[in-house]
């Protein structure tokens, strides 16, 4: 008799779970899915807008010739391509969501008896939304990295200006050394003098490039001249 009572109680508990608790959970999950879908869709739109903005900012630098710009622009272009892939995946996940509407019956179980296919749809949506949230987090991290690259491109003129001043100081040291050795009677200094003259000419070309009114084309040309001057100075030293 006791075993029969236990069996009946177990059956009642299972029925209670199946008829009340599980349908109620699925109803809440469906509503949560809808809310999260709307939020993630808005975040994806924002992500795409940020991507397009950064793409426009990056575009001029991809046409530069100097290593100073190209090395960073290449990284930015690769990051941009990855973000575009992320957006394609996010759009695909978004379009795969079904988000069925659970009608407000007295008992949620009534809805799932009438539309049992919604059970699997709700569970699948929850899984897809987790994937979407994870992918969106990665993509937003890449947007931050791309923003940092674009910011570093914008700061290149200031950095190159500092490098130009440092090279001018090194050139002054080389000039002083050449003058001192000539005073000491050393005559075989033509190569050093020629390198110093070349470096001076290149550094002078940078004056306009790093001025406040300089265009990106000017800065890029100055960066090329600075890179050449750096090689010449290294040989002279």
CSV table of C-alpha atoms in Angstrom, one decimal:
chain,number,residue,atom,x,y,z
A,1,UNK,CA,0.0,0.0,0.0
A,2,UNK,CA,2.8,2.4,0.9
A,3,UNK,CA,4.6,1.7,-2.4
A,4,UNK,CA,1.4,2.5,-4.2
A,5,UNK,CA,1.0,5.8,-2.4
A,6,UNK,CA,4.6,6.7,-3.2
A,7,UNK,CA,4.1,5.8,-6.9
A,8,UNK,CA,1.0,8.0,-7.1
A,9,UNK,CA,2.8,10.9,-5.5
A,10,UNK,CA,5.6,10.6,-7.9
A,11,UNK,CA,3.2,10.5,-10.8
A,12,UNK,CA,1.4,13.6,-9.5
A,13,UNK,CA,4.7,15.5,-9.0
A,14,UNK,CA,5.8,14.6,-12.6
A,15,UNK,CA,2.4,15.8,-13.9
A,16,UNK,CA,2.7,19.0,-11.9
A,17,UNK,CA,6.1,19.7,-13.4
A,18,UNK,CA,4.9,18.9,-16.9
A,19,UNK,CA,1.6,20.7,-16.7
A,20,UNK,CA,2.5,23.7,-14.6
A,21,UNK,CA,6.2,24.4,-13.9
A,22,UNK,CA,7.7,23.5,-17.3
A,23,UNK,CA,5.1,25.4,-19.4
A,24,UNK,CA,5.4,28.4,-17.1
A,25,UNK,CA,9.2,28.3,-17.4
A,26,UNK,CA,8.9,28.1,-21.2
A,27,UNK,CA,6.6,31.0,-21.2
A,28,UNK,CA,9.0,33.1,-19.2
A,29,UNK,CA,11.9,32.0,-21.4
A,30,UNK,CA,10.0,33.0,-24.5
A,31,UNK,CA,9.4,36.5,-23.1
A,32,UNK,CA,13.1,36.7,-22.1
A,33,UNK,CA,14.1,35.6,-25.6
A,34,UNK,CA,12.0,38.3,-27.2
A,35,UNK,CA,13.5,41.0,-24.9
A,36,UNK,CA,17.0,39.8,-25.4
A,37,UNK,CA,16.5,39.6,-29.2
A,38,UNK,CA,15.4,43.2,-29.3
A,39,UNK,CA,18.4,44.3,-27.3
A,40,UNK,CA,20.9,42.3,-29.3
A,41,UNK,CA,19.3,43.5,-32.6
A,42,UNK,CA,19.8,47.1,-31.4
A,43,UNK,CA,23.4,46.4,-30.4
A,44,UNK,CA,24.1,44.8,-33.8
A,45,UNK,CA,22.8,47.9,-35.5
A,46,UNK,CA,25.0,50.1,-33.3
A,47,UNK,CA,28.0,47.8,-34.1
A,48,UNK,CA,27.4,48.1,-37.8
A,49,UNK,CA,27.1,51.9,-37.6
A,50,UNK,CA,30.4,52.0,-35.6
A,51,UNK,CA,32.0,49.8,-38.2
A,52,UNK,CA,31.0,52.0,-41.1
A,53,UNK,CA,32.2,55.1,-39.3
A,54,UNK,CA,35.6,53.5,-38.6
A,55,UNK,CA,35.8,52.2,-42.2
A,56,UNK,CA,35.4,55.8,-43.5
A,57,UNK,CA,38.1,57.1,-41.1
A,58,UNK,CA,40.5,54.3,-42.1
A,59,UNK,CA,40.0,54.5,-45.8
A,60,UNK,CA,42.4,57.5,-46.5
A,61,UNK,CA,45.2,55.9,-44.6
A,62,UNK,CA,45.1,52.7,-46.7
A,63,UNK,CA,46.3,54.7,-49.6
A,64,UNK,CA,49.4,55.9,-47.8
A,65,UNK,CA,52.9,54.9,-48.9
A,66,UNK,CA,54.9,55.3,-45.7
A,67,UNK,CA,55.5,52.3,-43.4
A,68,UNK,CA,54.4,54.5,-40.5
A,69,UNK,CA,50.9,54.5,-41.9
A,70,UNK,CA,50.8,51.3,-43.8
A,71,UNK,CA,51.8,49.0,-41.0
A,72,UNK,CA,48.9,50.2,-38.9
A,73,UNK,CA,46.4,50.6,-41.8
A,74,UNK,CA,47.0,46.9,-42.7
A,75,UNK,CA,46.1,45.9,-39.2
A,76,UNK,CA,43.0,48.0,-39.3
A,77,UNK,CA,41.9,46.6,-42.7
A,78,UNK,CA,42.3,43.0,-41.3
A,79,UNK,CA,40.4,43.9,-38.2
A,80,UNK,CA,37.7,45.6,-40.3
A,81,UNK,CA,37.3,42.4,-42.4
A,82,UNK,CA,36.8,40.3,-39.3
A,83,UNK,CA,34.2,42.7,-37.9
A,84,UNK,CA,32.3,42.5,-41.2
A,85,UNK,CA,32.3,38.7,-40.9
A,86,UNK,CA,31.0,39.0,-37.3
A,87,UNK,CA,28.1,41.2,-38.6
A,88,UNK,CA,27.3,38.6,-41.2
A,89,UNK,CA,27.2,35.9,-38.6
A,90,UNK,CA,25.1,38.1,-36.2
A,91,UNK,CA,22.6,38.9,-39.0
A,92,UNK,CA,22.4,35.2,-39.8
A,93,UNK,CA,21.7,34.3,-36.1
A,94,UNK,CA,19.2,37.1,-35.9
A,95,UNK,CA,17.2,35.8,-38.9
A,96,UNK,CA,17.3,32.3,-37.5
A,97,UNK,CA,15.4,33.2,-34.4
A,98,UNK,CA,11.7,32.3,-34.4
A,99,UNK,CA,10.6,33.9,-31.1
A,100,UNK,CA,7.1,32.4,-31.0
A,101,UNK,CA,4.3,34.3,-29.2
A,102,UNK,CA,3.0,32.4,-26.2
A,103,UNK,CA,-0.7,33.3,-25.8
A,104,UNK,CA,-2.0,34.3,-22.4
A,105,UNK,CA,-4.1,31.3,-21.5
A,106,UNK,CA,-5.1,30.5,-17.9
A,107,UNK,CA,-2.4,27.8,-18.0
A,108,UNK,CA,0.6,28.1,-20.3
A,109,UNK,CA,0.3,24.4,-20.9
A,110,UNK,CA,-2.8,25.0,-23.0
A,111,UNK,CA,-0.7,27.0,-25.5
A,112,UNK,CA,1.9,24.2,-25.8
A,113,UNK,CA,-0.7,21.6,-26.3
A,114,UNK,CA,-2.0,23.6,-29.2
A,115,UNK,CA,1.5,24.5,-30.6
A,116,UNK,CA,3.9,21.8,-29.4
A,117,UNK,CA,6.5,23.0,-32.0
A,118,UNK,CA,7.0,26.1,-30.0
A,119,UNK,CA,8.7,24.1,-27.2
A,120,UNK,CA,11.7,23.3,-29.4
A,121,UNK,CA,11.6,26.8,-31.0
A,122,UNK,CA,11.9,28.5,-27.6
A,123,UNK,CA,14.8,26.3,-26.4
A,124,UNK,CA,16.6,26.7,-29.8
A,125,UNK,CA,16.1,30.5,-29.6
A,126,UNK,CA,17.7,30.6,-26.2
A,127,UNK,CA,20.7,28.7,-27.5
A,128,UNK,CA,21.1,31.0,-30.6
A,129,UNK,CA,20.8,34.1,-28.4
A,130,UNK,CA,23.7,32.8,-26.2
A,131,UNK,CA,25.8,32.4,-29.4
A,132,UNK,CA,24.7,35.8,-30.6
A,133,UNK,CA,25.6,37.4,-27.3
A,134,UNK,CA,29.1,35.8,-27.3
A,135,UNK,CA,29.8,36.8,-30.9
A,136,UNK,CA,28.6,40.3,-30.3
A,137,UNK,CA,30.9,40.6,-27.3
A,138,UNK,CA,33.9,39.6,-29.5
A,139,UNK,CA,32.9,42.0,-32.2
A,140,UNK,CA,32.5,44.9,-29.8
A,141,UNK,CA,36.0,44.1,-28.5
A,142,UNK,CA,37.3,44.2,-32.1
A,143,UNK,CA,35.6,47.6,-32.6
A,144,UNK,CA,37.4,48.9,-29.6
A,145,UNK,CA,40.7,47.6,-31.0
A,146,UNK,CA,40.0,49.2,-34.4
A,147,UNK,CA,39.1,52.5,-32.8
A,148,UNK,CA,42.5,52.4,-31.0
A,149,UNK,CA,44.2,51.8,-34.3
A,150,UNK,CA,42.4,54.7,-36.0
A,151,UNK,CA,43.3,56.9,-33.0
A,152,UNK,CA,47.0,55.9,-33.3
A,153,UNK,CA,46.9,56.8,-37.0
A,154,UNK,CA,45.6,60.2,-36.2
A,155,UNK,CA,48.5,60.7,-33.7
A,156,UNK,CA,51.2,59.8,-36.2
A,157,UNK,CA,52.1,63.4,-37.2
A,158,UNK,CA,52.9,64.2,-33.5
A,159,UNK,CA,55.0,61.1,-33.2
A,160,UNK,CA,56.9,61.8,-36.4
A,161,UNK,CA,57.5,65.3,-35.3
A,162,UNK,CA,59.2,64.0,-32.2
A,163,UNK,CA,61.2,61.6,-34.3
A,164,UNK,CA,62.3,64.4,-36.6
A,165,UNK,CA,63.6,66.5,-33.6
A,166,UNK,CA,65.5,63.5,-32.3
A,167,UNK,CA,67.1,62.8,-35.7
A,168,UNK,CA,68.0,66.5,-36.0
A,169,UNK,CA,69.8,66.2,-32.7
A,170,UNK,CA,71.6,63.1,-33.9
A,171,UNK,CA,72.5,64.9,-37.1
A,172,UNK,CA,74.0,67.8,-35.1
A,173,UNK,CA,76.1,65.3,-33.2
A,174,UNK,CA,77.4,63.8,-36.5
A,175,UNK,CA,78.2,67.3,-37.9
A,176,UNK,CA,80.1,68.1,-34.7
A,177,UNK,CA,82.1,64.9,-35.0
A,178,UNK,CA,82.9,65.6,-38.6
A,179,UNK,CA,84.1,69.1,-37.8
A,180,UNK,CA,86.2,67.9,-34.9
A,181,UNK,CA,87.9,65.1,-37.0
A,182,UNK,CA,88.6,67.6,-39.8
A,183,UNK,CA,90.3,69.9,-37.3
A,184,UNK,CA,92.3,66.9,-36.2
A,185,UNK,CA,93.6,66.4,-39.8
A,186,UNK,CA,91.4,63.5,-40.8
A,187,UNK,CA,90.4,64.0,-44.4
A,188,UNK,CA,88.6,60.8,-45.5
A,189,UNK,CA,85.2,62.1,-44.4
A,190,UNK,CA,83.5,62.6,-47.7
A,191,UNK,CA,81.1,59.6,-47.2
A,192,UNK,CA,80.1,60.9,-43.7
A,193,UNK,CA,79.6,64.4,-45.0
A,194,UNK,CA,77.6,63.2,-47.9
A,195,UNK,CA,75.3,61.2,-45.6
A,196,UNK,CA,74.9,64.2,-43.3
A,197,UNK,CA,74.0,66.4,-46.2
A,198,UNK,CA,71.4,63.9,-47.5
A,199,UNK,CA,69.9,63.5,-44.0
A,200,UNK,CA,69.7,67.2,-43.6
A,201,UNK,CA,67.9,67.6,-46.9
A,202,UNK,CA,65.4,64.9,-46.0
A,203,UNK,CA,64.8,66.3,-42.5
A,204,UNK,CA,64.2,69.8,-44.0
A,205,UNK,CA,61.6,68.2,-46.3
A,206,UNK,CA,59.7,67.1,-43.2
A,207,UNK,CA,59.3,70.7,-41.9
A,208,UNK,CA,56.1,71.3,-43.9
A,209,UNK,CA,54.9,67.8,-43.5
A,210,UNK,CA,54.5,68.1,-39.8
A,211,UNK,CA,53.1,71.6,-39.7
A,212,UNK,CA,49.6,72.4,-38.4
A,213,UNK,CA,48.3,73.0,-41.9
A,214,UNK,CA,49.8,69.7,-43.4
A,215,UNK,CA,47.5,67.3,-45.2
A,216,UNK,CA,47.6,63.6,-44.9
A,217,UNK,CA,49.5,63.5,-48.3
A,218,UNK,CA,52.1,65.9,-46.8
A,219,UNK,CA,52.5,63.9,-43.7
A,220,UNK,CA,52.8,60.6,-45.6
A,221,UNK,CA,55.5,62.1,-47.9
A,222,UNK,CA,57.3,63.5,-44.8
A,223,UNK,CA,57.1,60.1,-43.2
A,224,UNK,CA,58.7,58.5,-46.2
A,225,UNK,CA,61.5,61.1,-46.1
A,226,UNK,CA,61.9,60.5,-42.4
A,227,UNK,CA,62.2,56.7,-42.9
A,228,UNK,CA,64.9,57.3,-45.5
A,229,UNK,CA,66.7,59.8,-43.2
A,230,UNK,CA,66.7,57.3,-40.4
A,231,UNK,CA,68.5,54.8,-42.6
A,232,UNK,CA,71.0,57.4,-43.8
A,233,UNK,CA,71.7,58.5,-40.2
A,234,UNK,CA,72.2,54.9,-39.1
A,235,UNK,CA,74.8,54.4,-41.7
A,236,UNK,CA,76.6,57.7,-40.8
A,237,UNK,CA,76.7,56.8,-37.2
